[in-house]
Short mmCIF file of C-alpha atoms and ligand atoms in Angstrom, two decimals:
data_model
loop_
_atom_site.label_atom_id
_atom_site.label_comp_id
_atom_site.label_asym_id
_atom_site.label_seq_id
_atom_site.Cartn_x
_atom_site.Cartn_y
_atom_site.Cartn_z
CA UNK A 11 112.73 89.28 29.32
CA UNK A 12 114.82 89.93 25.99
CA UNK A 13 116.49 86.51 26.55
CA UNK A 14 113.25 84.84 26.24
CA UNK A 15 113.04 85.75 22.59
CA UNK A 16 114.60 88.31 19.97
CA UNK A 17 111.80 90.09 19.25
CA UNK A 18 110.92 91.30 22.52
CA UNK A 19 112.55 94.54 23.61
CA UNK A 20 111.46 97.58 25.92
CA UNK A 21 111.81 101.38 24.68
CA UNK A 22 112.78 104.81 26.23
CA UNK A 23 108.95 105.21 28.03
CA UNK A 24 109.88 101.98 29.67
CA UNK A 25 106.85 100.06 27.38
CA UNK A 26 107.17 96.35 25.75
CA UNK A 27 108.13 96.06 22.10
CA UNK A 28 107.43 93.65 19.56
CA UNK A 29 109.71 93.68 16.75
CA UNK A 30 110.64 96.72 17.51
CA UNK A 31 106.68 98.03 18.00
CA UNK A 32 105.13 99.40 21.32
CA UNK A 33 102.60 97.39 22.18
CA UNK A 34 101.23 100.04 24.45
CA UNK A 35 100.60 101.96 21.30
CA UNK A 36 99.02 98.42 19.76
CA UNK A 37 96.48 97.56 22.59
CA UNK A 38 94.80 101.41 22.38
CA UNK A 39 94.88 101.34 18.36
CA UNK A 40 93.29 97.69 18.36
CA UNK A 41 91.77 97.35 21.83
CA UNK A 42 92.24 94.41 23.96
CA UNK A 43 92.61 90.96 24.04
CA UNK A 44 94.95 91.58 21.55
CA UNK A 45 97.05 89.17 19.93
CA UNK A 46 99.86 90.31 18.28
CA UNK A 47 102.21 88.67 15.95
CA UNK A 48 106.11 89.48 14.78
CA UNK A 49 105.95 88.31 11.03
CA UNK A 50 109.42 88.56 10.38
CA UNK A 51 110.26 86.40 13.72
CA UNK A 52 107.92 83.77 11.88
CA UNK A 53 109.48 84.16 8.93
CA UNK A 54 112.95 83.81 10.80
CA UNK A 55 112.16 80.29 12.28
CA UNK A 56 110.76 79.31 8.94
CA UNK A 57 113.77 80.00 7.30
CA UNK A 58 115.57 78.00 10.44
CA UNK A 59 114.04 75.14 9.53
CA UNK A 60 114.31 75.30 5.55
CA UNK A 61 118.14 76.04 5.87
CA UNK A 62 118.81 73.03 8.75
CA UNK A 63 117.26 70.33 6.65
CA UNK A 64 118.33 71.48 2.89
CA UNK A 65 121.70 70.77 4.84
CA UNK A 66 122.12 67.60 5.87
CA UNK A 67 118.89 66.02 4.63
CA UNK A 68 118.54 64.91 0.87
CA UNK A 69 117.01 66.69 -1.99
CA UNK A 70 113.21 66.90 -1.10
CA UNK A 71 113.81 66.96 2.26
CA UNK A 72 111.55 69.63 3.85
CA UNK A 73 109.88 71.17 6.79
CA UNK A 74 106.07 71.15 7.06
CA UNK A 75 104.75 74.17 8.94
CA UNK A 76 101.78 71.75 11.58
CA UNK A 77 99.49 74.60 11.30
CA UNK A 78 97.30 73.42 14.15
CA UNK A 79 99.53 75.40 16.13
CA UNK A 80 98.05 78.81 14.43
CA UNK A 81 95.63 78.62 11.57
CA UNK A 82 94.50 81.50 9.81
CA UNK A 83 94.65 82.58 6.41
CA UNK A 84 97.84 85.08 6.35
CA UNK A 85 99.92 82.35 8.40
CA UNK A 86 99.68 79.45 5.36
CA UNK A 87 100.33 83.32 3.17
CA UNK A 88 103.63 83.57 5.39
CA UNK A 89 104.69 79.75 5.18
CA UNK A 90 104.14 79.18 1.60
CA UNK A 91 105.97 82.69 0.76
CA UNK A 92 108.94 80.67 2.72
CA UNK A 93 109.04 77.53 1.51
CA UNK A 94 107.71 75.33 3.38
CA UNK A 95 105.03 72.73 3.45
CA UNK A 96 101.84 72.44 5.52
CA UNK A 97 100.40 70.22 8.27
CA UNK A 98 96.82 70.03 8.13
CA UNK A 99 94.58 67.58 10.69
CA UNK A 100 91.29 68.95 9.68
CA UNK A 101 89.42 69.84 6.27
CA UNK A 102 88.63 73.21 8.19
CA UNK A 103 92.80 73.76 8.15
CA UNK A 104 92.70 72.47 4.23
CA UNK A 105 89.84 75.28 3.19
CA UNK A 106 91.80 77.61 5.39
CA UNK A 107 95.12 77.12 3.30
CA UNK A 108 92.61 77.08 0.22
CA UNK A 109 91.79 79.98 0.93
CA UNK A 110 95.54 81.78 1.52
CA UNK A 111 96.25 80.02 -2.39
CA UNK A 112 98.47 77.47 -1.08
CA UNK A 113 99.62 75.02 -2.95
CA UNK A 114 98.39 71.78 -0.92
CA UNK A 115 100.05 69.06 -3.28
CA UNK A 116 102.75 70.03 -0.45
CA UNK A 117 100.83 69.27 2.26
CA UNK A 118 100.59 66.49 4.74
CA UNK A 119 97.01 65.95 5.50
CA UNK A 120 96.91 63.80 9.02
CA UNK A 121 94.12 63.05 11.50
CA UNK A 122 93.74 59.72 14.07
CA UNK A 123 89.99 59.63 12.47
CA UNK A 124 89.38 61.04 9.04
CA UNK A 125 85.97 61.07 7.83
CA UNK A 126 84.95 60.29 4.36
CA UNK A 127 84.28 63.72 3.73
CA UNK A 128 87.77 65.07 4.69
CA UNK A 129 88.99 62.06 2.56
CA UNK A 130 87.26 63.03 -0.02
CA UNK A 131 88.06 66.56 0.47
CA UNK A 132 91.69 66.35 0.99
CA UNK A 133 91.93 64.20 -2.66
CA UNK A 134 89.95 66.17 -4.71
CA UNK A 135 91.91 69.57 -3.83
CA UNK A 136 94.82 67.41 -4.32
CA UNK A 137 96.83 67.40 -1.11
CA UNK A 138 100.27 66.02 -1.61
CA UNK A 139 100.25 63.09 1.42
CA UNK A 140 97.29 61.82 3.43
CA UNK A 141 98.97 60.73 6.53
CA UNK A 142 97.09 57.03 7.05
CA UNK A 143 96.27 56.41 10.88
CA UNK A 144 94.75 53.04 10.96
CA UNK A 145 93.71 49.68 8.43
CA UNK A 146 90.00 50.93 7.84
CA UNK A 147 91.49 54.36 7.18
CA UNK A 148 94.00 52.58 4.37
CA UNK A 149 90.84 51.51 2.83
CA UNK A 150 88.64 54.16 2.86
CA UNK A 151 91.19 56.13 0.84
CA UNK A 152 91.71 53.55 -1.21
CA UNK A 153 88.45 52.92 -2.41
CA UNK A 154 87.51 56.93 -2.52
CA UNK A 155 90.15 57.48 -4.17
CA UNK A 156 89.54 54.93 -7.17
CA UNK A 157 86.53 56.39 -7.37
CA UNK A 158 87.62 59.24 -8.08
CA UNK A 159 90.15 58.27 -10.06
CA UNK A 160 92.95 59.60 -8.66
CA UNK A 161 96.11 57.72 -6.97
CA UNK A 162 96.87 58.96 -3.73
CA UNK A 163 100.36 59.33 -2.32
CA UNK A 164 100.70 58.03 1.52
CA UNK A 165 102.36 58.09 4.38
CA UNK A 166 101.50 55.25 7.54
CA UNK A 167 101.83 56.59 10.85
CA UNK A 168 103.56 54.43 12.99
CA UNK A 169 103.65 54.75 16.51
CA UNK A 170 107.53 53.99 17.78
CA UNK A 171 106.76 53.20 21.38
CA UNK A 172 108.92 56.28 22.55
CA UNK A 173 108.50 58.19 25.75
CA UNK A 174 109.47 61.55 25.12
CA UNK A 175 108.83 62.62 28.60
CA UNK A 176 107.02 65.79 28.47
CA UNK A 177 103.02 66.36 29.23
CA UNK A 178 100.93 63.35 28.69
CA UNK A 179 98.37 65.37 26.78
CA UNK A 180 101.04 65.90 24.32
CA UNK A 181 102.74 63.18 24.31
CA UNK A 182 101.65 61.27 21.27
CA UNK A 183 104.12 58.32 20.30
CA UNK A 184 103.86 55.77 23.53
CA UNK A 185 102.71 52.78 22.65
CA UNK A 186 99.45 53.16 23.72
CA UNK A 187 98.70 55.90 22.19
CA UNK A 188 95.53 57.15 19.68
CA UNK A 189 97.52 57.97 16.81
CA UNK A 190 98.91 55.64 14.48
CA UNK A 191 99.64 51.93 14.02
CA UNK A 192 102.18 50.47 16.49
CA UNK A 193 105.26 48.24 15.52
CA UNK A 194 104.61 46.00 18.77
CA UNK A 195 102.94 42.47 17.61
CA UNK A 196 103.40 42.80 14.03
CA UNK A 197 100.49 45.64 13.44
CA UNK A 198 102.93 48.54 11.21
CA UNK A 199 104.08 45.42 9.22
CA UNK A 200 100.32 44.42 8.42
CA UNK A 201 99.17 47.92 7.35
CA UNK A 202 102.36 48.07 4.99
CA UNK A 203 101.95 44.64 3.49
CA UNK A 204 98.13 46.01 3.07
CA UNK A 205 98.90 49.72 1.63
CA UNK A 206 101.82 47.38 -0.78
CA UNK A 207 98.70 45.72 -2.12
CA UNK A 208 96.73 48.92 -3.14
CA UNK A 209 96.13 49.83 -6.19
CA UNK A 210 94.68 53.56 -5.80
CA UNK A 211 96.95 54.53 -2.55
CA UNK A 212 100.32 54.87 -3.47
CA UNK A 213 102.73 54.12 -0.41
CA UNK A 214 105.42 56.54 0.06
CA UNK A 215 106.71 56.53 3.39
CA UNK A 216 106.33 56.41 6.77
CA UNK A 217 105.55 59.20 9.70
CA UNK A 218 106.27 59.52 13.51
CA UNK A 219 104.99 61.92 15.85
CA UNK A 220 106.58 61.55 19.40
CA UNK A 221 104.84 64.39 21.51
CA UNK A 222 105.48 68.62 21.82
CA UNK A 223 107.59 70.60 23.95
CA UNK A 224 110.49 68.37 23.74
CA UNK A 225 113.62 70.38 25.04
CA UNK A 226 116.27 67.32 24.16
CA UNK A 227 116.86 65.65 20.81
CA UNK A 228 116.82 62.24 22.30
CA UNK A 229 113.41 61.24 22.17
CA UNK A 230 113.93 62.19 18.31
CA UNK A 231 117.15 60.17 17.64
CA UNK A 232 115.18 57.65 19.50
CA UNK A 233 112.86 57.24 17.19
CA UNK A 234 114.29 57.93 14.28
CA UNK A 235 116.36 54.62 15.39
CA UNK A 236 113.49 52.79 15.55
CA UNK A 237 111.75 54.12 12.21
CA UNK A 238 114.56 52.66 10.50
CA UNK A 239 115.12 49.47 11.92
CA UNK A 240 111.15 49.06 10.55
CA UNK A 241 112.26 50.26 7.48
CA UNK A 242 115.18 48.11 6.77
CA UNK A 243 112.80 45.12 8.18
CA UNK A 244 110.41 46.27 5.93
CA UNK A 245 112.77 46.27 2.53
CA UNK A 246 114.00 42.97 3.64
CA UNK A 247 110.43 41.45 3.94
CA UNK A 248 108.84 43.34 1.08
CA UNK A 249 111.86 44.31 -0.70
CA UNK A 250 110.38 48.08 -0.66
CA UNK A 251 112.49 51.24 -0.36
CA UNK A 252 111.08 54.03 1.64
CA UNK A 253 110.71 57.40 0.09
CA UNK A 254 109.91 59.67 2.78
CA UNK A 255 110.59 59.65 6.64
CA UNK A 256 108.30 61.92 8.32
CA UNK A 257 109.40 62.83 11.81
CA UNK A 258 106.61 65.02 13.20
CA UNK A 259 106.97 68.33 15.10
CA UNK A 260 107.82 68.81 18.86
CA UNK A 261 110.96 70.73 19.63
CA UNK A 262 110.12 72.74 22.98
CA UNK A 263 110.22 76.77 22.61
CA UNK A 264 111.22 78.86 25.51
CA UNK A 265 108.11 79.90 27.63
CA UNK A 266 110.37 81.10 30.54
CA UNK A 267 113.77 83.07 31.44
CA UNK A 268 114.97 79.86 33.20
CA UNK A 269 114.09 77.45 30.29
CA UNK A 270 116.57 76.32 28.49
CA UNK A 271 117.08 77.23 23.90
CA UNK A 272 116.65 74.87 21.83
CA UNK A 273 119.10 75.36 19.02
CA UNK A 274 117.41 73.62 16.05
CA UNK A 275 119.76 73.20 13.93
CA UNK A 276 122.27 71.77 16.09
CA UNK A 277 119.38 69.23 17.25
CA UNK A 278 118.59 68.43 13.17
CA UNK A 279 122.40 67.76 12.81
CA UNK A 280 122.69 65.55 15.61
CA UNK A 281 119.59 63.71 14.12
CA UNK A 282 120.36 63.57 10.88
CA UNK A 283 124.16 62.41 11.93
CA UNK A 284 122.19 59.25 13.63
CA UNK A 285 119.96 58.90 10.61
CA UNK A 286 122.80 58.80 8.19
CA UNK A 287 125.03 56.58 10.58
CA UNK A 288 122.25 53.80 10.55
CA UNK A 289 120.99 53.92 7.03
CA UNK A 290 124.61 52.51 6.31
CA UNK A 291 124.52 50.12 9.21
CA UNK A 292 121.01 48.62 7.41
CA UNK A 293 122.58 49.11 3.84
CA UNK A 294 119.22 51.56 3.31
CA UNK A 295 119.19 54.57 1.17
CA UNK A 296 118.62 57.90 3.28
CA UNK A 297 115.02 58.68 2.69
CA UNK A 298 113.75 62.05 2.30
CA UNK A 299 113.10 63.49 6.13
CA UNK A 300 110.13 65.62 6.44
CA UNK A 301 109.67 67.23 9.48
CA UNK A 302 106.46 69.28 10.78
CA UNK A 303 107.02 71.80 13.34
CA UNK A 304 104.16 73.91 14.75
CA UNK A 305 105.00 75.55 18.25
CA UNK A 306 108.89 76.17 17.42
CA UNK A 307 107.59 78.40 14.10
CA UNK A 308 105.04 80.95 15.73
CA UNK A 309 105.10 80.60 19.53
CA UNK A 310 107.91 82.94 20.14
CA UNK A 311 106.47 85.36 17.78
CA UNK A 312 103.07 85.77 19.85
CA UNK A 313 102.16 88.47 22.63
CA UNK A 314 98.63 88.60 24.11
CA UNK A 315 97.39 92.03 25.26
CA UNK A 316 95.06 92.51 28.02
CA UNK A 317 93.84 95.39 30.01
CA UNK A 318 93.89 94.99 33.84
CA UNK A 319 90.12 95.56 35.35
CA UNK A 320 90.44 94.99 39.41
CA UNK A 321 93.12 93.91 42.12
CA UNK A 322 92.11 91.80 44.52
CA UNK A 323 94.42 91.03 47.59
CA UNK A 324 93.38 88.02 50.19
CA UNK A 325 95.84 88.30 52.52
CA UNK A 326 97.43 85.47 53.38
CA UNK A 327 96.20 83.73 50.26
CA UNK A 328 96.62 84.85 46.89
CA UNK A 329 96.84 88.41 45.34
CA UNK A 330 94.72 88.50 42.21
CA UNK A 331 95.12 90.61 39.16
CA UNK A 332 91.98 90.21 36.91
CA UNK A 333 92.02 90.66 32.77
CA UNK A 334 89.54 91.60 30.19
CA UNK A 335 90.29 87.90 28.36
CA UNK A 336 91.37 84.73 29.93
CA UNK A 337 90.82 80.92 28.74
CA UNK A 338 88.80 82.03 25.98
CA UNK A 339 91.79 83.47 24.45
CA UNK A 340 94.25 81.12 26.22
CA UNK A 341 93.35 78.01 27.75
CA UNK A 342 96.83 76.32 27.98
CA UNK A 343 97.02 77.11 31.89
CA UNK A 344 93.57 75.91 32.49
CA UNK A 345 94.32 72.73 30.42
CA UNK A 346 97.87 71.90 31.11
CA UNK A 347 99.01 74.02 33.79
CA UNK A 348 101.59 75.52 30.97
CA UNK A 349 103.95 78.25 32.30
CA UNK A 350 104.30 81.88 31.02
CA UNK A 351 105.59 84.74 31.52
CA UNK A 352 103.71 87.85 32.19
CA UNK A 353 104.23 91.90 32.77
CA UNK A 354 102.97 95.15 32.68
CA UNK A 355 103.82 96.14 29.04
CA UNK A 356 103.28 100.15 30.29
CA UNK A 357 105.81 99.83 32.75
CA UNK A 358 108.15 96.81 31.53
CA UNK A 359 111.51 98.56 33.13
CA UNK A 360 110.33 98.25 36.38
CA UNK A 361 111.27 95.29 39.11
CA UNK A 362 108.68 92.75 39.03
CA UNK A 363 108.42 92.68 43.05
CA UNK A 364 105.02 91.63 43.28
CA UNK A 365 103.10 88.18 43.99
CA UNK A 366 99.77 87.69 42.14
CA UNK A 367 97.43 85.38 40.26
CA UNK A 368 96.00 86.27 36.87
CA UNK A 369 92.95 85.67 36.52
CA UNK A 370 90.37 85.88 33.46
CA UNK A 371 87.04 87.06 33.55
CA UNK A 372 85.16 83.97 33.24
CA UNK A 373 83.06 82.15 35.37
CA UNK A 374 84.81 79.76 36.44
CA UNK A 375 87.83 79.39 39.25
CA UNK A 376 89.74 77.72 36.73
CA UNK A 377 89.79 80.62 34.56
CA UNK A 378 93.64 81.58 35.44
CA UNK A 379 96.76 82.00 32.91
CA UNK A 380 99.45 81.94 35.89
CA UNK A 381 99.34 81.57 39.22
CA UNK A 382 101.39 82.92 42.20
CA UNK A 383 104.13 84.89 39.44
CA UNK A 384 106.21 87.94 40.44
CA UNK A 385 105.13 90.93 38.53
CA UNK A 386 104.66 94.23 38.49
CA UNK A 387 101.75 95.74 40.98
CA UNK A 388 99.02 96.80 38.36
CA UNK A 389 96.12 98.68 38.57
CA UNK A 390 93.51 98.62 36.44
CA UNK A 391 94.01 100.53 33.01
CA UNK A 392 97.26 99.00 32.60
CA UNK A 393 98.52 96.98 29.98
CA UNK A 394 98.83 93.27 30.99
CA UNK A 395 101.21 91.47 28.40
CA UNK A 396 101.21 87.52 28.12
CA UNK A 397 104.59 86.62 26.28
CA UNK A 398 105.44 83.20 24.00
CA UNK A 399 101.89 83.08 23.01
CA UNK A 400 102.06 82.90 19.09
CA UNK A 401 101.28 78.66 19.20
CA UNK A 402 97.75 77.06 20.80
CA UNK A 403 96.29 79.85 21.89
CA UNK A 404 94.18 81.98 18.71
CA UNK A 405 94.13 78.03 17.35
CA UNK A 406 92.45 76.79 20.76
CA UNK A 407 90.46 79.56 21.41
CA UNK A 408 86.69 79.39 22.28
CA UNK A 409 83.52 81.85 22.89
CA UNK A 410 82.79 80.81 26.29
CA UNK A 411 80.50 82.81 28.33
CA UNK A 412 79.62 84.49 24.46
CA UNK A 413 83.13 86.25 24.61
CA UNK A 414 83.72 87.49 21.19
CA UNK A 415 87.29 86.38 19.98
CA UNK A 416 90.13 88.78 19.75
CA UNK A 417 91.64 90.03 16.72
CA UNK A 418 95.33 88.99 15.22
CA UNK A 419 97.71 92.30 14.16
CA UNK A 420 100.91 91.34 12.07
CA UNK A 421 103.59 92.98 12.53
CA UNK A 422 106.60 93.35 10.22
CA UNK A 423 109.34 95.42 9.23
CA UNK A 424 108.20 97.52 12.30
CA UNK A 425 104.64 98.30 10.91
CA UNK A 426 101.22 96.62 12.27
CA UNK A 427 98.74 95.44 9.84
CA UNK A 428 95.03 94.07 11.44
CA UNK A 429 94.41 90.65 9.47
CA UNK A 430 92.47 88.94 12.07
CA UNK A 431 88.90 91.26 12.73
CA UNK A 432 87.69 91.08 16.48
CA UNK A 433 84.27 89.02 16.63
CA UNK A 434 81.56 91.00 16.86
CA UNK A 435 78.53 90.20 18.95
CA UNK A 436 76.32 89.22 14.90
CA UNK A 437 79.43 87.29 14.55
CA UNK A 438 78.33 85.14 18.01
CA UNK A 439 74.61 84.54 16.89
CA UNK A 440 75.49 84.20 13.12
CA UNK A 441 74.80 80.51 12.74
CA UNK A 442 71.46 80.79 14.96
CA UNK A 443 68.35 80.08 13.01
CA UNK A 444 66.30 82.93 14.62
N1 LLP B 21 102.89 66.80 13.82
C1 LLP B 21 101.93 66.11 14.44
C2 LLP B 21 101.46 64.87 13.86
C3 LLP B 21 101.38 66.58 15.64
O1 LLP B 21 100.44 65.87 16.26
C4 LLP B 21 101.83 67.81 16.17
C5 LLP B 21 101.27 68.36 17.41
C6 LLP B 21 102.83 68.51 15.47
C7 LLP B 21 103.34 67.98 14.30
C8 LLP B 21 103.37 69.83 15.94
O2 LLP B 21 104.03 69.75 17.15
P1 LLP B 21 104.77 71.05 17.75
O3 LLP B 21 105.98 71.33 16.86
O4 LLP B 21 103.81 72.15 17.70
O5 LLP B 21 105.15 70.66 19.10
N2 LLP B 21 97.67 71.90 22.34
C9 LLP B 21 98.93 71.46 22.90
C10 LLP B 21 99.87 70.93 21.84
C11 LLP B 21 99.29 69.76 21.07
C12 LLP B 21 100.23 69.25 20.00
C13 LLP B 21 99.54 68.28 19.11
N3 LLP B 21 100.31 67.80 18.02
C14 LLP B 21 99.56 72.65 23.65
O6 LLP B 21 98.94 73.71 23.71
O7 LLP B 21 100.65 72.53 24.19
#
């Protein structure tokens, strides 16, 4: 279980920690569904990522925390206090970093279909990049941006026609996908003769975005390769030098004992080795390489508390153990069929020797967060912990069948701090006009 990640651990009464916390202790100060959150882990991976690409990127080089993966106020607190940039895809993420003070001019503001508003929004709080999907997209910020008079700096996302071979749900750079322009019959070179020609959108570079949960740096190197064969075609057509490279997020995190680390900065090197190797084959200066990892920063940090409510055994079928949350809280399982590992935080030190299915309380067979696991036999009362859940689950969470969302603790330097309330029942009829 501690080889999953560094910050779990279990104590002398045999109960999960979280950096260095009991979680027993968390789930009956806080109640349950519970998430709970190692700060300083985040904090750790940010830094990760800061160090790898000050060191073999150039100057302005810089990771961009994709805060789809976890948005909440104290998270874009965290990531600014280390550094780092922000990806936002929504102009609820940009009022959420608003609101946490951060500095958006570093901030990459992307989206397959931007509406005026978040155009409009995203330029007057003065976001650093708006990350341009599509030709009517390249005008609409054009012309809102002249009328506000402002220049707006750019990116293009380009799709690279890359397979990265991981879920197609999250697999976003194929050529046929949603996002971006693709290079295939000419279409990247069009939208970058057509940004060239703006007056109030400033080109700066391009972006990439091959898919998530990517346990090999091939599918990267890959398309890094074929980034900058478009941008040396592009500097010989144009005769314009590209500022920024932005590789999007993706590296895969370790849900399971038998899944393998991904050691990111030994994955940047051998990228940036391939970058550097081909910007002198195409005579190109290195551009700045921005990179925007979401899953890799806060996943790892993440437990979910439940408590157990009933056991139910159909013999010769399935063995169920049923939880007071479920997809409301986490519907990665229900979506994607997404692995995880699960056990009895109260009695962590002993042998998971049992065969069950947990189950969530909605209505709904579907409702399930793993399926046919060995864990511990609990009973209800116990403490049901869901590890690796820091990334997509508080930012995908819902109030189906009215279930009021749980609340987000921090923890750091071995204290707990509640920054997340639990919805309250006013909070599920708030917006009703009774
Ligand atoms: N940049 C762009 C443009 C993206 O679309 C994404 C993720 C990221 C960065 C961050 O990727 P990461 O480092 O987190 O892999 N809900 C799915 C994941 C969807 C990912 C969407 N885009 C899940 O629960 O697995």
């Amino acid at each position: 279980m501690k080889n999953i990640q560094d910050c779990y651990g279990i104590n002398e009464n045999g109960h999960l920690t979280l950096g260095g916390v009991d979680t027993v202790d968390m789930a009956k100060k806080y109640g349950t569904p519970l998430y709970l959150l190692d700060e300083d882990k985040i904090r750790r991976q940010c830094a990760i990522y800061k160090n790898a690409l000050k060191k073999y990127f150039p100057e302005g080089s810089m990771p961009f925390y994709a805060s789809k993966a976890l948005s909440f106020v104290d998270i874009y607190k965290i990531v600014k206090d280390e550094g780092l940039g922000i990806d936002i895809v929504s102009s609820g993420e940009l009022y959420t970093a608003l609101a946490a003070g951060f500095d958006v001019t570093n901030a990459c503001f992307h989206g397959n279909n931007k509406t005026d508003f978040d155009i409009e929004y995203g330029i007057k709080s003065g976001v650093g990049y708006i990350v341009v999907d599509s030709q009517e997209e390249l005008c609409a910020v054009d012309e809102i941006a002249g009328k506000l008079g402002k220049e707006q700096k750019i990116l293009l996302r380009i799709t690279p026609g890359i397979d990265p071979h991981t879920l197609k749900a999250i697999s976003t750079g194929r050529v046929d996908s949603k996002f971006g322009t693709p290079i295939i019959e000419g279409k990247a070179e069009q939208i970058t003769k057509a940004a060239l020609e703006k007056k109030n959108a400033r080109l700066c570079g391009f972006h990439c975005h091959v898919g998530s949960q990517i346990f090999e740096p091939d599918p990267f190197i890959e398309a890094s390769g074929v980034m900058l064969r478009f941008i040396s075609d592009i500097k010989d057509k144009f005769g314009y030098e590209t500022d920024v490279l932005n590789l999007g997020g993706g590296f895969a995190v370790k849900y399971l004992a038998e899944h393998a680390e991904v050691n990111i900065p030994e994955y940047i090197e051998s990228i940036a080795r391939n970058i550097s190797s081909l910007c002198e084959k195409y005579s190109i200066k290195m551009p700045k390489i921005f990179m925007e990892p979401g899953r890799s920063i806060v996943a790892g940090a993440g437990v979910t508390l439940y408590t157990v409510g009933t056991r139910k055994e159909i013999p010769g079928f399935k063995n169920y153990i049923s939880i007071d949350g479920g997809m409301p809280d986490n519907p990665r399982y229900a979506l994607y069929q997404s692995p995880y590992t699960v056990l009895c935080a109260n009695r962590a030190n002993e042998a998971p020797d049992y065969k069950a299915t947990v189950c969530g309380r909605c209505c709904e067979s579907g409702d399930l967060i793993a399926e046919d696991i060995q864990v511990q036999k609990m009973d209800r009362g116990d403490t049901l912990a869901v590890l690796v859940t820091g990334a997509y689950n508080y930012s995908m969470a819902s109030n189906y069948n009215r279930i009021p969302r749980a609340p987000i603790v921090l923890i750091k330097n071995g204290n707990d701090r509640l920054s997340v309330r639990r919805e309250s029942f006013e909070d599920l009829i708030k917006n009703e006009v009774l």
